[in-house]
Every structure is written in C-alpha cells, then in structure tokens.
Short mmCIF file of C-alpha atoms in Angstrom, two decimals:
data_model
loop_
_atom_site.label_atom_id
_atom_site.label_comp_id
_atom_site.label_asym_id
_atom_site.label_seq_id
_atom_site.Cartn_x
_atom_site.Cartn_y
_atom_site.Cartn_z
CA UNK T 217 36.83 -17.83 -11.22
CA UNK T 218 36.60 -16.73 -7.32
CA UNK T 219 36.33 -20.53 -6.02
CA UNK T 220 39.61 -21.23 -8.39
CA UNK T 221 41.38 -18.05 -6.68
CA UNK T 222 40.22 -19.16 -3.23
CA UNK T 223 41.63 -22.77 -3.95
CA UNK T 224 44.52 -21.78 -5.35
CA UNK T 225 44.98 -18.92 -2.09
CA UNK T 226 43.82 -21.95 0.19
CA UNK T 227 46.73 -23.74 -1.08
CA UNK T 228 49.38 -21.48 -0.86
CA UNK T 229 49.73 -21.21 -5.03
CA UNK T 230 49.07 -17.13 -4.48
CA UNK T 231 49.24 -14.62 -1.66
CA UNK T 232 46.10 -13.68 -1.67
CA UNK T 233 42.39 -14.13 -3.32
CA UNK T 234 41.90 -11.33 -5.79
CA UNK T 235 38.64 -11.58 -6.24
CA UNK T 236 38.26 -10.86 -2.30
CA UNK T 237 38.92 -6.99 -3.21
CA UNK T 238 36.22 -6.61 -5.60
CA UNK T 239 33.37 -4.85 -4.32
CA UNK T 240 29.65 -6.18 -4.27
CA UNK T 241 27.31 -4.69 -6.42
CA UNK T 242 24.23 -3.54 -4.76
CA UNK T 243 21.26 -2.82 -6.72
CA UNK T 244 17.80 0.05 -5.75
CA UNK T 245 15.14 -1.66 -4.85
CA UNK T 246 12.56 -1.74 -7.49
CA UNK T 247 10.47 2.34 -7.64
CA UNK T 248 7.16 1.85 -6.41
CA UNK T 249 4.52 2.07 -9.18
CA UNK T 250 1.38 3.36 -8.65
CA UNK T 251 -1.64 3.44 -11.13
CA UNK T 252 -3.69 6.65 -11.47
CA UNK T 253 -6.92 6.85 -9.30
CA UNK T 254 -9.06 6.43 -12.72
CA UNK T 255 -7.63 2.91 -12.91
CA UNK T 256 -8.15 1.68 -9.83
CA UNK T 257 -11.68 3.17 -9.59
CA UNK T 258 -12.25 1.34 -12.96
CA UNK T 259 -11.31 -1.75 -10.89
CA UNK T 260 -13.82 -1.13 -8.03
CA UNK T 261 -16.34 -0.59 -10.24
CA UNK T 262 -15.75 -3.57 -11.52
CA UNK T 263 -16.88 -5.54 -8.13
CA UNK T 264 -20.41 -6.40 -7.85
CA UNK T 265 -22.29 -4.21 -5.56
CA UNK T 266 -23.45 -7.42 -3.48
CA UNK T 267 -19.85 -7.93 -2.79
CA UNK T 268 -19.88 -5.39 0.28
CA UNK T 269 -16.81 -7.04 2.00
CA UNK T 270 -15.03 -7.13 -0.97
CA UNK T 271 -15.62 -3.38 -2.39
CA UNK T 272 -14.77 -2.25 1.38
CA UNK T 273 -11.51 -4.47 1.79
CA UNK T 274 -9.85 -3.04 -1.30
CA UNK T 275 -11.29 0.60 -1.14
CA UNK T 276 -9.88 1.19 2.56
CA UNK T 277 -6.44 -0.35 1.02
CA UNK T 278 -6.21 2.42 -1.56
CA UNK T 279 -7.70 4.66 0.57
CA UNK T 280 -5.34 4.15 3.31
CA UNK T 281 -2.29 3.10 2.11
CA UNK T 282 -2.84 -0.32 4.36
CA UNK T 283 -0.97 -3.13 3.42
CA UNK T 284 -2.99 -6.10 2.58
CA UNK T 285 -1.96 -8.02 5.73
CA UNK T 286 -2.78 -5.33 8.11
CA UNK T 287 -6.19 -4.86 6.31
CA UNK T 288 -7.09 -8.51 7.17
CA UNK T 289 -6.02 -8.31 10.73
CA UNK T 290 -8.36 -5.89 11.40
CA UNK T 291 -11.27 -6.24 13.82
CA UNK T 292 -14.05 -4.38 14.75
CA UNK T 293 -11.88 -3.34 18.06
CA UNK T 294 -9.74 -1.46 16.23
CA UNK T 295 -12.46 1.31 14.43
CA UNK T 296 -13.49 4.41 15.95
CA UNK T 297 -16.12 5.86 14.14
CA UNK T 298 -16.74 9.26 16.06
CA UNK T 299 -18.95 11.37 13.61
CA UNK T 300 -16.49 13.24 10.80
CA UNK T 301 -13.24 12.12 13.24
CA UNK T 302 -13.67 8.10 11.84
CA UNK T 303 -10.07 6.30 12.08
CA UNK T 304 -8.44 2.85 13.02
CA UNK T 305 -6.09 1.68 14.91
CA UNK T 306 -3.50 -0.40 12.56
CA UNK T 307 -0.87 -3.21 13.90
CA UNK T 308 1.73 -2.73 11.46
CA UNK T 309 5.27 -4.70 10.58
CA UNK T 310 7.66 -5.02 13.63
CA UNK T 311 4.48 -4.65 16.09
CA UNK T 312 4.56 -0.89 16.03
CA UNK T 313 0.96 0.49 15.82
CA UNK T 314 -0.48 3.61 14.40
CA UNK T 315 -3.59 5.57 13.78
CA UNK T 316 -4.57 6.15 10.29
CA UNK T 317 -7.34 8.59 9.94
CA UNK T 318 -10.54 7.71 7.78
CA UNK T 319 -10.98 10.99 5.26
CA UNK T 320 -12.56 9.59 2.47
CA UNK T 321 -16.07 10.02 2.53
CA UNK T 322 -16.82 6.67 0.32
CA UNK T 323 -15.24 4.69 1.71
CA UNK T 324 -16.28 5.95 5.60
CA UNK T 325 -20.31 5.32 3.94
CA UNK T 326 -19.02 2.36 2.76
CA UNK T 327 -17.69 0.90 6.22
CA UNK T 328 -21.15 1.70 7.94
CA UNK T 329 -23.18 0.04 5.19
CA UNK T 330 -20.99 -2.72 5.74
CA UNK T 331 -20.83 -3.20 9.50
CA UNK T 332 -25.17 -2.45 9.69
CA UNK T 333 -25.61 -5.16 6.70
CA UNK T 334 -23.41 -7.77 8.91
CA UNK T 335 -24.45 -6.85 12.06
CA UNK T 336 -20.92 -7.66 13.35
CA UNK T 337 -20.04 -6.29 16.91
CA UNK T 338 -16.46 -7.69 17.54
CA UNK T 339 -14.21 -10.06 16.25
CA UNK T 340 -12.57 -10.04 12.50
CA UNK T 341 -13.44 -7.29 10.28
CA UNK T 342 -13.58 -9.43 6.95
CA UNK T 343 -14.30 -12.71 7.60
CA UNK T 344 -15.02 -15.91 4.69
CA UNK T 345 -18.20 -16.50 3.75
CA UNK T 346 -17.55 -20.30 3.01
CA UNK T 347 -19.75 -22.33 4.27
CA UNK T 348 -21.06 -19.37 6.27
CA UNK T 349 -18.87 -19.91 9.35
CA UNK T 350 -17.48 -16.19 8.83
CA UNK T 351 -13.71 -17.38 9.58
CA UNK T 352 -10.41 -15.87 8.93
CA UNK T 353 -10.23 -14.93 5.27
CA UNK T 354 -6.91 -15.76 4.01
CA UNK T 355 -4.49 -13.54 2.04
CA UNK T 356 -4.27 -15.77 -0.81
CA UNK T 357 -8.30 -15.69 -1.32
CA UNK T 358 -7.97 -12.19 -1.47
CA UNK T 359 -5.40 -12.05 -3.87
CA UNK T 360 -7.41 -14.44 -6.19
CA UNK T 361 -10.51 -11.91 -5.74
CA UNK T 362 -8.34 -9.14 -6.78
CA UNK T 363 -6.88 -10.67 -9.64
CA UNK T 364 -10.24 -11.65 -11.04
CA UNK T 365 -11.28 -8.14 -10.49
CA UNK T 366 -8.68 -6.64 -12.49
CA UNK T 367 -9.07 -9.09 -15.10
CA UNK T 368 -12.82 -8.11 -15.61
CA UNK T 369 -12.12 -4.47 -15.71
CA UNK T 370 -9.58 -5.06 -18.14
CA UNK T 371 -6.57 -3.38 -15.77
CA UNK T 372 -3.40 -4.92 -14.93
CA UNK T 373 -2.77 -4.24 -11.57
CA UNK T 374 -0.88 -5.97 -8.00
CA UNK T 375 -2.79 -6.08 -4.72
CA UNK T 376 0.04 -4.30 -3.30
CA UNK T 377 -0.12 -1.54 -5.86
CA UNK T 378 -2.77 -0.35 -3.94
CA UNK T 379 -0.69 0.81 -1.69
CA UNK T 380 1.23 2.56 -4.35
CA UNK T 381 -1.12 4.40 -5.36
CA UNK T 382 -2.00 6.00 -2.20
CA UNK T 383 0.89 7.01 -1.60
CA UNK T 384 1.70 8.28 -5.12
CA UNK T 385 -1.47 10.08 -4.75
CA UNK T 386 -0.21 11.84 -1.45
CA UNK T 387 2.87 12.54 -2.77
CA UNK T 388 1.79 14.34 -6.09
CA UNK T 389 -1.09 15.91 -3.58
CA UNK T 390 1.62 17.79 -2.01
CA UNK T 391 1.15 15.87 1.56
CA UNK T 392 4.48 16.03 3.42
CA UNK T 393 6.68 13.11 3.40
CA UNK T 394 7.10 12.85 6.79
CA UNK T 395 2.62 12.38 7.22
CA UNK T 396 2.70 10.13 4.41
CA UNK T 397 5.67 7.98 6.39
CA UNK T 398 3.46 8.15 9.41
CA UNK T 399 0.64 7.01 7.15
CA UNK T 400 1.71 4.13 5.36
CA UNK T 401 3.71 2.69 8.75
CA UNK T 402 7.50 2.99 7.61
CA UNK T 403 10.05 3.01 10.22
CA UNK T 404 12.50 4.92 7.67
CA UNK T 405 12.33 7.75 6.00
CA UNK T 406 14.40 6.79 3.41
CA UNK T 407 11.60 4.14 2.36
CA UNK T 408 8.96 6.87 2.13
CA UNK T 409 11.58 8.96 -0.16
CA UNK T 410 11.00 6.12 -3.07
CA UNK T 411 7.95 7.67 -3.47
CA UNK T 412 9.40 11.02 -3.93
CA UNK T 413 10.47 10.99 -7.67
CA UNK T 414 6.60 10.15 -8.50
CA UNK T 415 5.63 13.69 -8.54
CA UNK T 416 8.31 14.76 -11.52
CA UNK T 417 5.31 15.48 -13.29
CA UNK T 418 3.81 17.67 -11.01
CA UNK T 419 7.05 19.70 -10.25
CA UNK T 420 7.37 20.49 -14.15
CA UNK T 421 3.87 21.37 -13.66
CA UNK T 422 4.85 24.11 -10.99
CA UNK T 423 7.80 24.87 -12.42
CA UNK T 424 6.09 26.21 -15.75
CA UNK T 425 3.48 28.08 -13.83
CA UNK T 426 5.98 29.68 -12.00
CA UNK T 427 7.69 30.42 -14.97
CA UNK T 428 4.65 31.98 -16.67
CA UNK T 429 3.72 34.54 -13.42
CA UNK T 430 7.94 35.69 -13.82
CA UNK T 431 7.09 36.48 -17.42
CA UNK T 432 3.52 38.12 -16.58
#
C-alpha cells in the first residue's frame, strides 16, 4: 500500500504520500526474566564437582550480574583478592570499566580453590582444556556447557538469564537502583528501571504488612 502511494506521489497522481504521516510503532523491549535463586542453584548443582572452571564461570555470573562476555575476558590481572575486600576489575560494553565487589562467600571459596588447583598466575581466567593448551575458551563452548547443564537438572534456563537473576535478586533485596546500575555496567538508568517491576511481589508484600501494623 505505501510503495503504491509513493509511486503514485512520485508521479504526480497525488499531492502527497499518505502513508508518510502515519507514525511508527515502537515496541518495549522484551522484561528481563529472572529465575528464582532455587533454580539456578538446582542448575549448579547439577555440574560435576571436578568441573571447577565450569561451577566458578557460571556462579560468579549469577553472583555478579557479569555478562557472559565480560566473564570470559577476564584474567587473573583483573582480581584483587584482599582478605573479606575480594573484587574485580570488569571491562564492560563501550570500554567503560568498573569494579564489582566479590560478597558472596561461595563463590569467593570457590575462586581460591580454583586459582590454587590451576596454579595460574596471569593470563586468561578460564581457559579450554582441549588438548590441554589452556587457550581462549569461546562463548559458544560455554553456551553448549550451560545448556547441557540445564538440561540435566531438568531447568529451562538462558546463559544470559543469569544475569537476570542477579539483578532481580537485588532488586526484590531492596538494593538501590542506582548500585545495581553501577553493578551490572549500564550506562542508563532507564535500562536498570526494566528491572524495577520485578519486585511487584515484594511491594504487595510490604504493603500488607504495613497494612496490618495501621490496624494493630
């Protein structure tokens, strides 16, 4: 209909294209969905316990918020592992870095187990194990791990729902949007704010005990 009206205005059969006034319809992005922490520790569980790369790589995702790309791009460089004041130093989209701090006690037992069992000093944090060479793993690999993962623990869930989940848990923590922007590396705000309507359940939840101390 629009490429007949811009023929037709192209050759002078109508004053103008009509269909040049009609106004583009932009849709939300997609809501983030996170899965509850059960879930993903269901998941983790689910990794063999000689699979110390592996169980580290996706616990510090949900852990951190990282996204997966960021996680592989660590190296050893970028931890600081001062005693109860652990964090890492993250290279995040548009080269902008940031410091996300290392809380969970796990996963900060987790990292040390992993870096004495390798012995690694510098260089790549998670590295292949093909062939032994300890190269580059590659994002795809990982994605294939995690999928195989989540099939054996029965639990449908995206390597980037990690992420999610984090920040859903923040969010529905009561952390501040603006520390969970600083977090997760957005440059907006308004990013962060798709997380806000995730914690609906947790406002009723307020709301109701609020409502009970009025009537008490």
């Amino acid at each position: 209909m629009s490429s007949l009206a811009g023929t037709s205005n192209q050759h002078d059969l109508i004053d103008s294209n009509p269909s040049a006034k009609i106004e583009r319809i932009r849709l939300e992005p997609p809501k983030p969905k996170g899965l509850p922490r059960e879930k993903v520790e269901a998941i983790l569980k689910a990794i063999p316990g000689a699979k110390k790369r592996d169980r580290l790589l996706f616990r510090l995702i949900f852990e951190t918020g990282l996204r997966a790309g960021e996680a592989l791009a660590l190296h050893i460089e970028d931890l600081e592992l001062a005693q109860d004041d652990e964090r890492i130093y993250v290279l995040g989209k548009g080269n902008r870095r940031r410091t996300v701090l290392l809380d969970d006690p796990v996963l900060v037992k987790q990292l040390r187990a992993y870096l004495k069992a390798t012995g690694y000093k510098h260089g790549a944090l998670f590295r292949a194990e093909k062939n032994g060479r300890g190269g580059p793993i590659r994002y795809q690999s990982v994605q294939e791990l995690w999928a195989g993962y989540c099939r054996k623990a029965g639990v449908e869930c995206t390597l980037h729902q990690l992420r999610h989940s984090h920040a859903t848990e923040l969010v529905n923590g009561g952390v501040g949007l603006e520390t969970i922007r600083k977090r997760l590396g957005h440059k907006n705000m308004q990013t962060t704010l798709r997380y806000a309507e995730q914690s609906d359940a947790v406002a009723d939840a307020e709301m109701r005990a609020w409502r009970r101390r009025q009537r008490g």
